[in-house]
Amino acid sequence: MKIMDLQNSLLKYKAPLAFFVAICILLCNLGIGVVQSHTAETYIKFLGDNAVEGLTPDGKYPLNPYEMTNASVLANAMDRVGELGDNNLKIIEGLTITPVVPYAEEEKYNSWIDSFDDYETSEENKAFDVYYRVSFTSDKGPEHARKVLKAILEEYKSFYVEKYGYESDVLELSDEAVLGYDYFESAQLLEAKIENDIEYFTNLSESDGDYRSPSTSYTANDIVSMYTNLRDTALASVYNNILEDGIARDAETLAANLKTKAEEAGMDRDRNNQKAQTQIELMQVYSKKNKNYLWDAKYADEESEQVREDTERDYVHSLDKSVYDSMMLEYSNLATSAAYSNIDEKYNNKYAESFLGTADAENASIQAALEDICSKLNTIHDIAEETIEDYNHYKSAKFIQSITGISVSKTMGEAICYAATIVLSLGLGVVVIILTELKKKGKI
Amino acid sequence: MKIKDASGAIKKKGSTKEMTKGLKVLVCVGIIFIFAGICTLFTAANGTVVTVGVRFDDIFEGRNPDGSPFEISEVLSDAVLERAIAKLEMNVTAKDLRRHLTVSDLVDEKRVEKAKENISESRDEYSDFPTTYQIKYESISEQIKNEGIISSISVFFKHLGMPSKTKILETVGECAAEVYKEKYVIDSSSLDINWKGADAMDYYNRALYVRKTAGRISRLLQSEYENDTAFASKQTETGFGDLREKLLDIDEIHIENFQSFVVQNGITKDRSALLSQFKYMKEKNIEINERKTEEYKINKNAVEIYDPAVTKVVFIPSIDSDRDFYMNRTKVGVDYLIERADRAKKAADDAEHNVIMYDYLLGKFAEDRGASKEEFAKADALYEGIKTSMNTVVEEAKTVFEDHSSTEYEFLNFKKPECAMSFMGMIVYGGKLFVWLLLVAFVLVGIFTAAYKAVKKER
């Protein structure tokens, strides 16, 4: 009986029920439109041996992908998207970075946790994460989420190379800066600049000698070749003329300057020699004393007595050299420095001699020669700069790799929402109808 | 008031009423259906897409041909868009045009999930970088919608005066392919030789300069050869390897001859300048030799006084380059010192060798060795000969380069543009819209009926 009644009452109220369900669906639709957001996600990997050790490529800092939320990265990214503004906080809220731990590592780690007393060792030995999932959630539509995530990743890659990859930079030489001095000093400045750039590119050719810039077609070696050509022909000739004939705008000042440099070099030599001597003395004392502690001659044949097994390896210390070795290398540095200063003194004195007693003169041909070298240097510099730009762009591929593309999906499952709405509204409607009917029949 | 006639009479009246009602409903539904259809067509017409296939090997690692990271957004860079705008003769800025354009990876959740699975299974070499992309041009894109309704309307009207979406996408595609190629293919202009600069130099320096240039170009040809060993230009029937051979021959014979002739006969345009140059280089190398010799002595001495008993030596198992195990001694101070000494000695030796060389050159170009007019003329002739033969090779190389870049490289392949919404997409979209409109109509009718009944009751 009850069921028949139910069916009848439902049929009676079918219109309001349908109406109610329809309104609920529309409200659900509206609600989704307001609340729905889209999430763009992708996976990246940090490359290189240093990354596996949890360090940045230069080995100096711990790897920290959360630097992506750095203010400059975000500002540049939003500029790229075309939305400059100070809603950085909102962007940070939408950005999620999670490491991806391989199953094997998880299992390994969990088994360590079980044997609790190994906790400390296991923390140290836990592998560093190199894979990360990066996602960005936006309420401005799927394209917005994709664009922002893409921009942030691109900016982060450049930021990463800039911060941890660059060793130094090749700087532009301004003519006024170099030519404003006396001829000899200008020549010295030019030489120093060229030597600096040669060193930079030689280092580059040692790590990435094969890289050929697509814009200039030059490799690092090609550029070194250009610089050495300039240094060993035009510059050499000018230098020699200046020294041989003692050409200077203000010979007296120059000679005095050089003499001072010579004297300073002499003092440096003496100081460094003394320091080197101290190192030697310390090392002798050290080695004498240490021999007693380190190696007990009584047990010379039984190594097991000397070496203690199962000690925790002091990871950081093992990377540095021992105290004795550090002292020895320091001695080598100081003594070499002193020797160089000695040679500096000799040569500065020799240069000073060339300018003693010569008349001050403007020399147009020397000036012209120096200007010519300057302009040739700037030509080479333009090529060098373009090559480095390409190289730095290339380098970022060695540090961070995108494993997948960017996929965008709705954060909230719409089908479930609608299904839930229909079921709930139907249910609610039916319940209300039953209650109304029961009330009408006076049973409540 | 009910007319209790023969029961048929009521039914008849009722059925007519029902039929009219049914007809009304059908008409309404029909109108909604047509309306939904029109909206769908409008939305479909809003966007056009073009698929881009990336066609070079490095893309699988996510890299450009030169090894830098591949970024599909380069396809919509200012350089590309400005070129496209110029071609289409439109009057917008690159930034404006970009508001209508979006680029997608065509990667869905499932594909990313699969990648995550592979990573979690410790497949370290796994990479699923997308090689196909889609560029969409929409009259009213999401970005414009976000800017507001006024912006959308103004854009709509502006759009009526612009070329068709298909044309725009085709042009953008062409320009993107061009710009990309120009960026990553080495231009044949890198083969140019600065003869003007060389002519201004003294004979000896000229020989060195031309030598270095020949070296640079032959290295360039070598790397192009390694990229594409089999290629031979149809016009010249030579490949990069052949050109490199020709260049090396010129270097080993002609330039070598020229250089030795100049040196043996002391031919120089500006004797004092050249001698200056050699004198300075000799002095400089003497200085370098001094410095490096000192450094060598110091480090060697340090090795002598190093007390090995202080540093305990440990052997650790290592793998050598053939993947064989051996016991390696850990590095201690002596090792670093010896390395330093070795480097210093090598540099000192090089400098010493250079001093000898410059002494030799100073002798050859000394004052009392004046060259005769005939010898000068001969040197000039030899130089002109080098110029001619090198220019011939460079011309040929340029042809080969240009042939190669036009036939072999198709980095980005743009397909024909098509409608943004597929047929299935339109049906799904239209269907959803239809259901939504029906519900709204139903609700509205319900509200009206209820309100009408309520008003009627009051009366």
XYZ file of C-alpha atoms in Angstrom, chain B residues 1-2 9-25 456:
20
model
C -17.679 23.200 -15.610
C -17.485 19.879 -17.270
C -16.811 14.489 -26.657
C -14.602 15.300 -23.640
C -11.763 13.234 -24.941
C -11.926 15.018 -28.240
C -11.782 18.397 -26.582
C -9.022 17.191 -24.289
C -6.968 15.736 -27.110
C -7.117 18.933 -29.134
C -5.967 20.818 -26.107
C -3.235 18.279 -25.585
C -2.221 18.409 -29.200
C -1.922 22.200 -29.196
C 0.037 22.004 -25.966
C 2.273 19.286 -27.405
C 2.764 21.335 -30.545
C 3.696 24.377 -28.476
C 6.288 22.350 -26.554
C -5.107 33.932 -10.935
